[in-house]
Amino acid sequence: MSDIGAAKERKRELNLGGQTIRILPEELKAGGIIPQRQKGMVTVRFAAPGGRVEAKHMAKIAELADKYGRGYLHFTFRQSPEIPFVRLEDVEALVAEAGEVGASIAGCGKRVRVPTACAGCEYNPNGLVNTQDMARESYERYFGMDHSHKFKLSFSGCPVDCARARENDLGFQGQVEPYLNPDNCTGCSLCVQACQDDALYMDPSIEGPRTKRGMPVRIEEQCISCGDCIKACAFDAMLPQRTGNAVYSGGKHGKHPHVAYPIAEFVPEEKVYDVIEAVMAWYRENGKKGERIGVTIDRIGINSLRRALKDVIGEYLLQQEDIEKPRWRKVFFHGVADALPEYEQV
Amino acid sequence: MSEAGEGLKPAKSLDLRGTPCPINFVKTKLALDGLAEGELLEIIIDEGEPCKNVPRSVKDEGHKILEAEDIGGAFRLLIVKVA
């Protein structure tokens, strides 16, 4: 009999802070309890949406690792702290004690996982959007919902993409479109130096009240909307025009990595949840059991998902002429963009 | 030329050509720390990466850049210390 089977014989149900969980591997995983190779041992995973954990939760988790584990924590690749080597019979007490301070366990298996995120614009100098708010809000709304397979959400604050928006089932990535206020530009060309994407050049013939050296010109199709020019500008001349989120879907890593399809750009934060719900509804309708959404998109076609999003974010959807621009081609590894199918006009 | 910093004399000058990020900014910050409010610091930084980082960090520290000038392979910045 397996360890889990043996445990099941001993006790059929665990009361985990109000949730009753029967001890079956998939259901243990639903509750963030991962069977170990050692008999009767499990790893207990805690939720840390966006990688943020309240200090009082962390202090309690650390205390519990001493009490029930082996005195250390492990951080998963999706930012969750977990306590290895917990005896199955101690899980109930551990989870209850964690629940007393409000720390809750994560889930794994075929459902919406705890969203990951970078620090975002709250305090990271590069952050363009509030990834922490979006990770927390989407955790509150969608965490644990069942799907055909796992469903991973991530939020990156800028095109550096630390949260790997292109490697998640649904990923969001902050972006900003710059514009030049010609009245403030001194023609110093610091912005041209700051741009790593050949999206700015100096035109010495452009005149303005503060410049005798011309002004920068932006090549829209090269610009990846990172905002480095805005940050470099010392004279409040290069400024943010609009800020939003690029949307990617269908990415995953694992044994068979899959790069996400680019879906939309400059989606405002208030529309992000509509996007998540529409993509999940499409996946629920079209996904086969055990199939990640990237594979579903491959099988049914990206245009089916794009059509499903038309009413939600029609004006922000990328069209064929967009994904042919260097700005979208170069954010993928060499040649990957060549494999994108034809995007129908929707 | 009609730039704001023209003709103003810096209290201190630093040639940071060949000094990589972030040491160039650290030296800039230390130099600014040694100035009185309103005094000027002139720095010369390499083109490329330093131009992306140093002006931004100077701004983030609350100081004001009066002038930035491409001097060929390097940029000259004139910074006024803000307390």
Short mmCIF file of C-alpha atoms in Angstrom, two decimals:
data_model
loop_
_atom_site.label_atom_id
_atom_site.label_comp_id
_atom_site.label_asym_id
_atom_site.label_seq_id
_atom_site.Cartn_x
_atom_site.Cartn_y
_atom_site.Cartn_z
CA MET A 1 0.00 0.00 0.00
CA SER A 2 1.29 3.48 -0.82
CA ASP A 3 2.15 5.95 1.92
CA ILE A 4 -0.88 8.00 1.02
CA GLY A 5 -3.03 4.85 0.95
CA ALA A 6 -1.76 3.90 4.37
CA ALA A 7 -2.46 7.35 5.69
CA LYS A 8 -5.92 7.18 4.21
CA GLU A 9 -6.51 4.00 6.17
CA ARG A 10 -5.49 5.75 9.36
CA LYS A 11 -7.56 8.85 8.82
CA ARG A 12 -9.87 9.54 5.94
CA GLU A 13 -10.19 13.27 6.32
CA LEU A 14 -8.16 16.20 7.50
CA ASN A 15 -9.69 19.41 8.74
CA LEU A 16 -7.42 22.12 7.35
CA GLY A 17 -8.40 25.39 8.93
CA GLY A 18 -12.06 24.98 8.12
CA GLN A 19 -11.53 23.14 4.81
CA THR A 20 -12.05 19.41 5.00
CA ILE A 21 -9.68 17.58 2.69
CA ARG A 22 -9.77 13.86 2.03
CA ILE A 23 -6.34 12.33 1.71
CA LEU A 24 -5.87 11.47 -1.94
CA PRO A 25 -2.77 12.66 -3.78
CA GLU A 26 -4.63 15.08 -6.07
CA GLU A 27 -6.68 16.41 -3.21
CA LEU A 28 -3.68 16.76 -0.96
CA LYS A 29 -2.08 18.79 -3.74
CA ALA A 30 -5.21 20.90 -4.05
CA GLY A 31 -4.58 21.89 -0.46
CA GLY A 32 -0.91 22.67 -1.01
CA ILE A 33 0.33 19.49 0.67
CA ILE A 34 2.84 17.66 -1.49
CA PRO A 35 3.67 14.00 -0.81
CA GLN A 36 7.40 13.37 -0.42
CA ARG A 37 9.44 10.35 -1.44
CA GLN A 38 9.84 9.58 2.26
CA LYS A 39 7.09 7.49 3.83
CA GLY A 40 4.49 9.51 5.69
CA MET A 41 6.22 12.84 4.96
CA VAL A 42 4.76 15.79 3.11
CA THR A 43 5.82 19.30 2.14
CA VAL A 44 3.40 22.03 3.16
CA ARG A 45 3.31 24.95 0.74
CA PHE A 46 2.14 28.42 1.72
CA ALA A 47 0.56 31.01 -0.54
CA ALA A 48 2.61 34.13 -1.23
CA PRO A 49 0.79 35.98 -4.04
CA GLY A 50 3.28 38.04 -5.97
CA GLY A 51 6.04 36.67 -3.74
CA ARG A 52 4.92 38.89 -0.88
CA VAL A 53 4.52 37.47 2.61
CA GLU A 54 3.51 39.41 5.70
CA ALA A 55 6.33 39.39 8.21
CA LYS A 56 4.09 37.98 10.95
CA HIS A 57 3.09 35.14 8.61
CA MET A 58 6.72 34.44 7.78
CA ALA A 59 7.67 34.44 11.47
CA LYS A 60 4.94 31.89 12.15
CA ILE A 61 5.91 29.76 9.13
CA ALA A 62 9.53 29.79 10.33
CA GLU A 63 8.40 28.76 13.81
CA LEU A 64 6.34 25.92 12.30
CA ALA A 65 9.32 24.75 10.25
CA ASP A 66 11.24 24.39 13.51
CA LYS A 67 8.36 22.69 15.28
CA TYR A 68 7.09 20.31 12.59
CA GLY A 69 9.77 20.28 9.86
CA ARG A 70 13.54 20.25 9.88
CA GLY A 71 14.17 23.87 10.68
CA TYR A 72 14.33 25.29 7.17
CA LEU A 73 12.10 26.58 4.38
CA HIS A 74 12.33 26.06 0.66
CA PHE A 75 11.11 28.64 -1.84
CA THR A 76 9.41 27.21 -4.90
CA PHE A 77 10.16 28.54 -8.35
CA ARG A 78 6.86 30.40 -8.07
CA GLN A 79 7.82 32.33 -4.94
CA SER A 80 5.97 30.19 -2.37
CA PRO A 81 7.65 29.29 0.93
CA GLU A 82 7.20 25.63 1.85
CA ILE A 83 8.07 23.47 4.83
CA PRO A 84 9.53 20.09 3.86
CA PHE A 85 9.51 16.99 6.07
CA VAL A 86 6.22 17.45 7.87
CA ARG A 87 4.69 14.23 9.20
CA LEU A 88 1.29 13.68 7.66
CA GLU A 89 -0.32 13.39 11.06
CA ASP A 90 1.03 16.86 11.99
CA VAL A 91 -0.41 18.62 8.95
CA GLU A 92 -3.74 19.38 10.56
CA ALA A 93 -2.14 21.03 13.59
CA LEU A 94 0.40 22.90 11.44
CA VAL A 95 -2.22 24.35 9.13
CA ALA A 96 -4.44 25.29 12.06
CA GLU A 97 -1.59 27.11 13.82
CA ALA A 98 -0.66 28.95 10.61
CA GLY A 99 -4.31 29.87 10.16
CA GLU A 100 -4.33 31.56 13.58
CA VAL A 101 -2.15 34.36 12.19
CA GLY A 102 -3.81 34.32 8.76
CA ALA A 103 -1.15 32.42 6.76
CA SER A 104 -2.85 30.20 4.21
CA ILE A 105 -1.62 27.24 2.24
CA ALA A 106 -1.10 27.29 -1.52
CA GLY A 107 -2.57 24.85 -3.99
CA CYS A 108 -1.11 22.82 -6.78
CA GLY A 109 -2.59 20.42 -9.31
CA LYS A 110 -5.07 21.23 -12.07
CA ARG A 111 -6.26 24.64 -11.03
CA VAL A 112 -5.42 28.33 -10.87
CA ARG A 113 -2.15 28.61 -8.98
CA VAL A 114 -0.94 31.41 -6.75
CA PRO A 115 -0.08 34.30 -9.11
CA THR A 116 3.55 35.41 -9.28
CA ALA A 117 4.78 38.97 -9.70
CA CYS A 118 7.78 41.24 -9.46
CA ALA A 119 7.77 44.21 -7.06
CA GLY A 120 6.10 46.42 -9.68
CA CYS A 121 5.82 50.19 -9.65
CA GLU A 122 5.19 50.49 -5.90
CA TYR A 123 8.90 50.65 -5.11
CA ASN A 124 10.91 49.09 -7.96
CA PRO A 125 12.48 51.90 -10.05
CA ASN A 126 11.75 50.01 -13.30
CA GLY A 127 8.15 49.10 -12.50
CA LEU A 128 5.52 50.65 -14.75
CA VAL A 129 2.34 49.01 -13.42
CA ASN A 130 1.11 47.84 -10.02
CA THR A 131 1.88 44.13 -10.31
CA GLN A 132 1.50 43.53 -6.58
CA ASP A 133 -2.08 44.79 -6.54
CA MET A 134 -2.95 42.70 -9.60
CA ALA A 135 -1.34 39.56 -8.16
CA ARG A 136 -3.15 39.99 -4.86
CA GLU A 137 -6.49 40.78 -6.50
CA SER A 138 -6.33 37.88 -8.98
CA TYR A 139 -5.32 35.55 -6.13
CA GLU A 140 -8.39 36.63 -4.15
CA ARG A 141 -10.66 36.22 -7.16
CA TYR A 142 -9.39 33.12 -8.97
CA PHE A 143 -7.01 31.05 -6.83
CA GLY A 144 -7.94 27.37 -6.68
CA MET A 145 -10.48 27.38 -9.52
CA ASP A 146 -10.41 24.01 -11.28
CA HIS A 147 -9.29 23.75 -14.90
CA SER A 148 -8.27 21.09 -17.44
CA HIS A 149 -4.70 21.49 -16.21
CA LYS A 150 -2.70 23.90 -14.10
CA PHE A 151 -3.26 27.58 -14.86
CA LYS A 152 -0.45 29.96 -13.98
CA LEU A 153 -0.79 33.74 -13.87
CA SER A 154 2.09 36.16 -13.69
CA PHE A 155 2.57 39.91 -13.61
CA SER A 156 5.75 41.67 -14.71
CA GLY A 157 6.11 45.38 -14.11
CA CYS A 158 8.11 46.19 -17.24
CA PRO A 159 9.54 44.61 -20.41
CA VAL A 160 12.53 43.24 -18.47
CA ASP A 161 9.89 40.64 -17.61
CA CYS A 162 11.32 39.21 -14.38
CA ALA A 163 7.99 37.44 -13.76
CA ARG A 164 8.25 35.62 -17.13
CA ALA A 165 4.94 36.69 -18.67
CA ARG A 166 5.83 34.73 -21.81
CA GLU A 167 6.29 31.50 -19.86
CA ASN A 168 2.94 31.47 -18.09
CA ASP A 169 -0.52 30.32 -19.11
CA LEU A 170 -1.57 33.95 -18.88
CA GLY A 171 1.01 36.65 -18.34
CA PHE A 172 0.82 40.41 -18.07
CA GLN A 173 3.74 42.79 -18.56
CA GLY A 174 3.82 46.52 -17.90
CA GLN A 175 4.64 48.87 -20.77
CA VAL A 176 4.71 52.61 -21.40
CA GLU A 177 4.48 54.63 -24.58
CA PRO A 178 6.62 57.78 -24.54
CA TYR A 179 5.93 61.12 -26.17
CA LEU A 180 8.17 64.14 -26.58
CA ASN A 181 7.23 67.57 -25.26
CA PRO A 182 9.20 69.71 -27.74
CA ASP A 183 9.06 72.78 -25.47
CA ASN A 184 11.27 71.08 -22.87
CA CYS A 185 13.73 69.21 -25.08
CA THR A 186 17.31 70.51 -25.00
CA GLY A 187 18.48 68.12 -27.71
CA CYS A 188 21.02 66.53 -25.37
CA SER A 189 20.37 63.02 -26.80
CA LEU A 190 20.62 61.19 -23.47
CA CYS A 191 17.40 59.37 -24.41
CA VAL A 192 18.99 58.12 -27.63
CA GLN A 193 21.89 56.78 -25.56
CA ALA A 194 19.52 55.13 -23.09
CA CYS A 195 17.52 53.30 -25.77
CA GLN A 196 18.80 49.79 -26.31
CA ASP A 197 16.36 49.07 -29.14
CA ASP A 198 17.40 51.51 -31.85
CA ALA A 199 14.02 53.17 -31.47
CA LEU A 200 15.31 56.76 -31.18
CA TYR A 201 17.57 58.87 -33.36
CA MET A 202 18.51 62.55 -33.37
CA ASP A 203 17.17 64.76 -36.12
CA PRO A 204 19.36 67.90 -35.98
CA SER A 205 16.95 69.84 -38.18
CA ILE A 206 14.08 69.94 -35.63
CA GLU A 207 13.89 73.30 -33.91
CA GLY A 208 12.54 74.12 -30.46
CA PRO A 209 12.71 76.83 -27.80
CA ARG A 210 15.41 75.06 -25.72
CA THR A 211 17.43 73.29 -28.39
CA LYS A 212 19.91 74.16 -31.09
CA ARG A 213 20.93 70.52 -31.46
CA GLY A 214 17.70 69.11 -32.89
CA MET A 215 15.40 66.61 -31.19
CA PRO A 216 14.97 62.85 -30.90
CA VAL A 217 12.58 61.03 -33.21
CA ARG A 218 10.92 57.79 -32.13
CA ILE A 219 10.62 54.81 -34.47
CA GLU A 220 7.40 53.29 -33.21
CA GLU A 221 7.88 49.89 -34.83
CA GLN A 222 11.21 49.42 -33.00
CA CYS A 223 10.10 50.66 -29.57
CA ILE A 224 9.42 47.92 -26.99
CA SER A 225 7.75 50.39 -24.58
CA CYS A 226 10.23 49.96 -21.72
CA GLY A 227 10.36 53.63 -20.72
CA ASP A 228 14.16 53.84 -20.45
CA CYS A 229 14.10 57.07 -22.48
CA ILE A 230 11.60 58.63 -20.05
CA LYS A 231 13.78 57.70 -17.09
CA ALA A 232 16.94 59.03 -18.73
CA CYS A 233 15.45 62.38 -19.74
CA ALA A 234 16.78 65.09 -17.43
CA PHE A 235 14.47 67.85 -18.66
CA ASP A 236 10.90 66.45 -18.44
CA ALA A 237 10.77 66.36 -22.23
CA MET A 238 10.29 62.61 -22.77
CA LEU A 239 7.09 61.76 -20.90
CA PRO A 240 4.64 58.86 -20.51
CA GLN A 241 1.77 59.00 -22.99
CA ARG A 242 -0.07 55.85 -21.91
CA THR A 243 0.72 52.96 -19.61
CA GLY A 244 -0.77 49.48 -19.63
CA ASN A 245 -0.14 45.79 -19.87
CA ALA A 246 1.00 43.56 -22.70
CA VAL A 247 -0.91 40.27 -22.57
CA TYR A 248 0.57 36.88 -23.40
CA SER A 249 -1.16 33.51 -23.26
CA GLY A 250 -0.18 29.90 -23.74
CA GLY A 251 3.30 29.96 -22.25
CA LYS A 252 4.75 27.26 -20.05
CA HIS A 253 8.04 25.70 -19.08
CA GLY A 254 8.60 22.10 -18.03
CA LYS A 255 9.45 19.10 -20.17
CA HIS A 256 7.91 20.65 -23.25
CA PRO A 257 8.39 24.41 -23.05
CA HIS A 258 5.97 26.58 -24.98
CA VAL A 259 6.43 30.27 -25.64
CA ALA A 260 3.27 32.31 -25.20
CA TYR A 261 1.32 33.95 -28.00
CA PRO A 262 1.27 37.76 -27.87
CA ILE A 263 -2.36 38.77 -27.47
CA ALA A 264 -2.75 42.47 -26.70
CA GLU A 265 -0.95 45.65 -25.67
CA PHE A 266 -1.57 48.61 -23.36
CA VAL A 267 -4.48 46.90 -21.62
CA PRO A 268 -5.37 49.10 -18.62
CA GLU A 269 -5.34 47.57 -15.15
CA GLU A 270 -9.13 47.76 -14.76
CA LYS A 271 -9.53 45.50 -17.81
CA VAL A 272 -7.02 42.89 -16.63
CA TYR A 273 -9.62 40.88 -14.70
CA ASP A 274 -12.00 40.85 -17.68
CA VAL A 275 -9.13 39.40 -19.73
CA ILE A 276 -8.37 36.73 -17.14
CA GLU A 277 -12.04 35.72 -16.96
CA ALA A 278 -12.49 35.65 -20.74
CA VAL A 279 -9.33 33.56 -21.26
CA MET A 280 -10.31 31.15 -18.49
CA ALA A 281 -13.83 30.83 -19.94
CA TRP A 282 -12.35 30.05 -23.37
CA TYR A 283 -10.01 27.47 -21.82
CA ARG A 284 -12.87 25.91 -19.85
CA GLU A 285 -14.88 25.57 -23.04
CA ASN A 286 -12.08 24.35 -25.30
CA GLY A 287 -9.40 22.72 -23.15
CA LYS A 288 -9.14 18.95 -23.03
CA LYS A 289 -8.42 17.25 -19.74
CA GLY A 290 -4.71 17.35 -19.01
CA GLU A 291 -4.00 19.96 -21.69
CA ARG A 292 -2.35 23.29 -20.89
CA ILE A 293 -3.87 26.30 -22.59
CA GLY A 294 -0.88 26.71 -24.92
CA VAL A 295 -1.60 23.30 -26.39
CA THR A 296 -5.31 24.12 -26.63
CA ILE A 297 -4.42 27.26 -28.57
CA ASP A 298 -2.16 25.22 -30.87
CA ARG A 299 -4.98 22.76 -31.48
CA ILE A 300 -7.94 25.15 -31.86
CA GLY A 301 -6.09 28.17 -33.18
CA ILE A 302 -5.03 31.52 -31.74
CA ASN A 303 -7.76 33.26 -33.72
CA SER A 304 -10.46 31.45 -31.75
CA LEU A 305 -9.08 32.90 -28.52
CA ARG A 306 -8.62 36.31 -30.15
CA ARG A 307 -12.25 36.31 -31.29
CA ALA A 308 -13.33 35.41 -27.74
CA LEU A 309 -11.45 38.49 -26.50
CA LYS A 310 -12.79 40.89 -29.10
CA ASP A 311 -15.70 42.13 -27.01
CA VAL A 312 -13.49 42.44 -23.94
CA ILE A 313 -10.36 44.18 -25.25
CA GLY A 314 -11.00 44.58 -28.99
CA GLU A 315 -9.16 47.90 -29.27
CA TYR A 316 -6.07 46.50 -27.54
CA LEU A 317 -5.80 43.23 -29.48
CA LEU A 318 -2.72 42.74 -31.62
CA GLN A 319 -3.40 42.28 -35.31
CA GLN A 320 -1.25 40.74 -38.01
CA GLU A 321 0.31 44.10 -38.92
CA ASP A 322 1.33 44.57 -35.28
CA ILE A 323 3.06 41.23 -34.80
CA GLU A 324 5.02 41.75 -38.00
CA LYS A 325 6.68 44.82 -36.49
CA PRO A 326 10.19 44.43 -35.08
CA ARG A 327 8.90 45.58 -31.67
CA TRP A 328 6.91 42.35 -31.35
CA ARG A 329 9.25 40.05 -33.24
CA LYS A 330 12.35 40.90 -31.21
CA VAL A 331 10.79 40.19 -27.81
CA PHE A 332 10.94 36.50 -28.73
CA PHE A 333 14.03 34.34 -29.10
CA HIS A 334 15.43 34.31 -32.64
CA GLY A 335 13.03 32.78 -35.10
CA VAL A 336 10.23 32.05 -32.64
CA ALA A 337 8.09 34.90 -34.00
CA ASP A 338 8.39 33.32 -37.46
CA ALA A 339 6.35 30.41 -36.13
CA LEU A 340 3.36 32.58 -35.15
CA PRO A 341 0.34 31.76 -37.30
CA GLU A 342 -1.51 34.35 -39.35
CA TYR A 343 -3.56 36.61 -37.05
CA GLU A 344 -6.99 37.19 -38.63
CA GLN A 345 -8.45 40.67 -38.42
CA VAL A 346 -10.76 40.64 -35.39
CA MET B 1 23.72 77.99 -27.30
CA SER B 2 21.06 78.93 -24.80
CA GLU B 3 21.30 76.07 -22.31
CA ALA B 4 20.50 76.86 -18.70
CA GLY B 5 23.91 75.94 -17.34
CA GLU B 6 25.97 77.95 -19.78
CA GLY B 7 28.58 80.14 -18.19
CA LEU B 8 28.02 78.75 -14.68
CA LYS B 9 31.12 77.59 -12.85
CA PRO B 10 30.99 74.15 -11.20
CA ALA B 11 32.26 73.81 -7.64
CA LYS B 12 33.68 70.41 -8.54
CA SER B 13 34.38 68.40 -11.69
CA LEU B 14 34.66 64.63 -12.09
CA ASP B 15 35.90 62.85 -15.19
CA LEU B 16 34.21 59.46 -14.95
CA ARG B 17 35.23 58.21 -18.37
CA GLY B 18 36.27 54.57 -17.97
CA THR B 19 34.46 54.29 -14.62
CA PRO B 20 31.75 51.65 -14.97
CA CYS B 21 28.22 51.56 -13.52
CA PRO B 22 27.43 51.80 -10.70
CA ILE B 23 30.76 53.16 -9.45
CA ASN B 24 30.32 56.27 -11.62
CA PHE B 25 27.07 57.08 -9.82
CA VAL B 26 28.53 56.28 -6.39
CA LYS B 27 31.31 58.80 -7.05
CA THR B 28 28.77 61.31 -8.33
CA LYS B 29 26.65 60.88 -5.22
CA LEU B 30 29.63 61.24 -2.88
CA ALA B 31 30.71 64.39 -4.70
CA LEU B 32 27.19 65.83 -4.43
CA ASP B 33 27.10 64.94 -0.72
CA GLY B 34 30.17 67.15 -0.28
CA LEU B 35 28.55 70.19 -1.95
CA ALA B 36 26.35 72.87 -0.46
CA GLU B 37 22.81 73.31 -1.75
CA GLY B 38 22.78 75.16 -5.04
CA GLU B 39 26.41 74.40 -5.89
CA LEU B 40 27.20 72.80 -9.23
CA LEU B 41 28.87 69.49 -10.04
CA GLU B 42 30.20 68.76 -13.49
CA ILE B 43 30.65 65.11 -14.48
CA ILE B 44 31.78 63.43 -17.66
CA ILE B 45 30.43 59.92 -18.26
CA ASP B 46 30.88 57.43 -21.06
CA GLU B 47 28.20 57.15 -23.71
CA GLY B 48 25.88 54.11 -23.69
CA GLU B 49 25.03 52.35 -20.42
CA PRO B 50 26.17 55.19 -18.09
CA CYS B 51 23.84 57.58 -19.96
CA LYS B 52 20.96 55.25 -19.23
CA ASN B 53 21.73 54.95 -15.52
CA VAL B 54 23.52 57.99 -14.10
CA PRO B 55 21.13 60.84 -15.10
CA ARG B 56 18.20 58.78 -13.88
CA SER B 57 19.84 58.06 -10.52
CA VAL B 58 20.78 61.72 -10.11
CA LYS B 59 17.14 62.67 -10.75
CA ASP B 60 15.90 59.98 -8.35
CA GLU B 61 18.13 61.48 -5.63
CA GLY B 62 16.26 64.74 -6.12
CA HIS B 63 19.02 66.76 -7.81
CA LYS B 64 18.52 68.78 -10.95
CA ILE B 65 20.40 68.39 -14.20
CA LEU B 66 20.93 71.78 -15.78
CA GLU B 67 22.71 70.69 -18.89
CA ALA B 68 23.63 67.52 -20.76
CA GLU B 69 25.93 67.63 -23.75
CA ASP B 70 27.33 65.05 -26.14
CA ILE B 71 31.07 65.75 -26.29
CA GLY B 72 31.92 62.83 -28.55
CA GLY B 73 32.09 59.35 -27.03
CA ALA B 74 31.10 60.85 -23.68
CA PHE B 75 28.52 63.15 -22.12
CA ARG B 76 29.07 66.15 -19.89
CA LEU B 77 26.42 66.73 -17.25
CA LEU B 78 26.02 69.82 -15.12
CA ILE B 79 24.16 69.04 -11.91
CA VAL B 80 22.86 71.43 -9.29
CA LYS B 81 22.73 70.04 -5.77
CA VAL B 82 19.28 70.04 -4.21
CA ALA B 83 19.23 69.44 -0.46
#
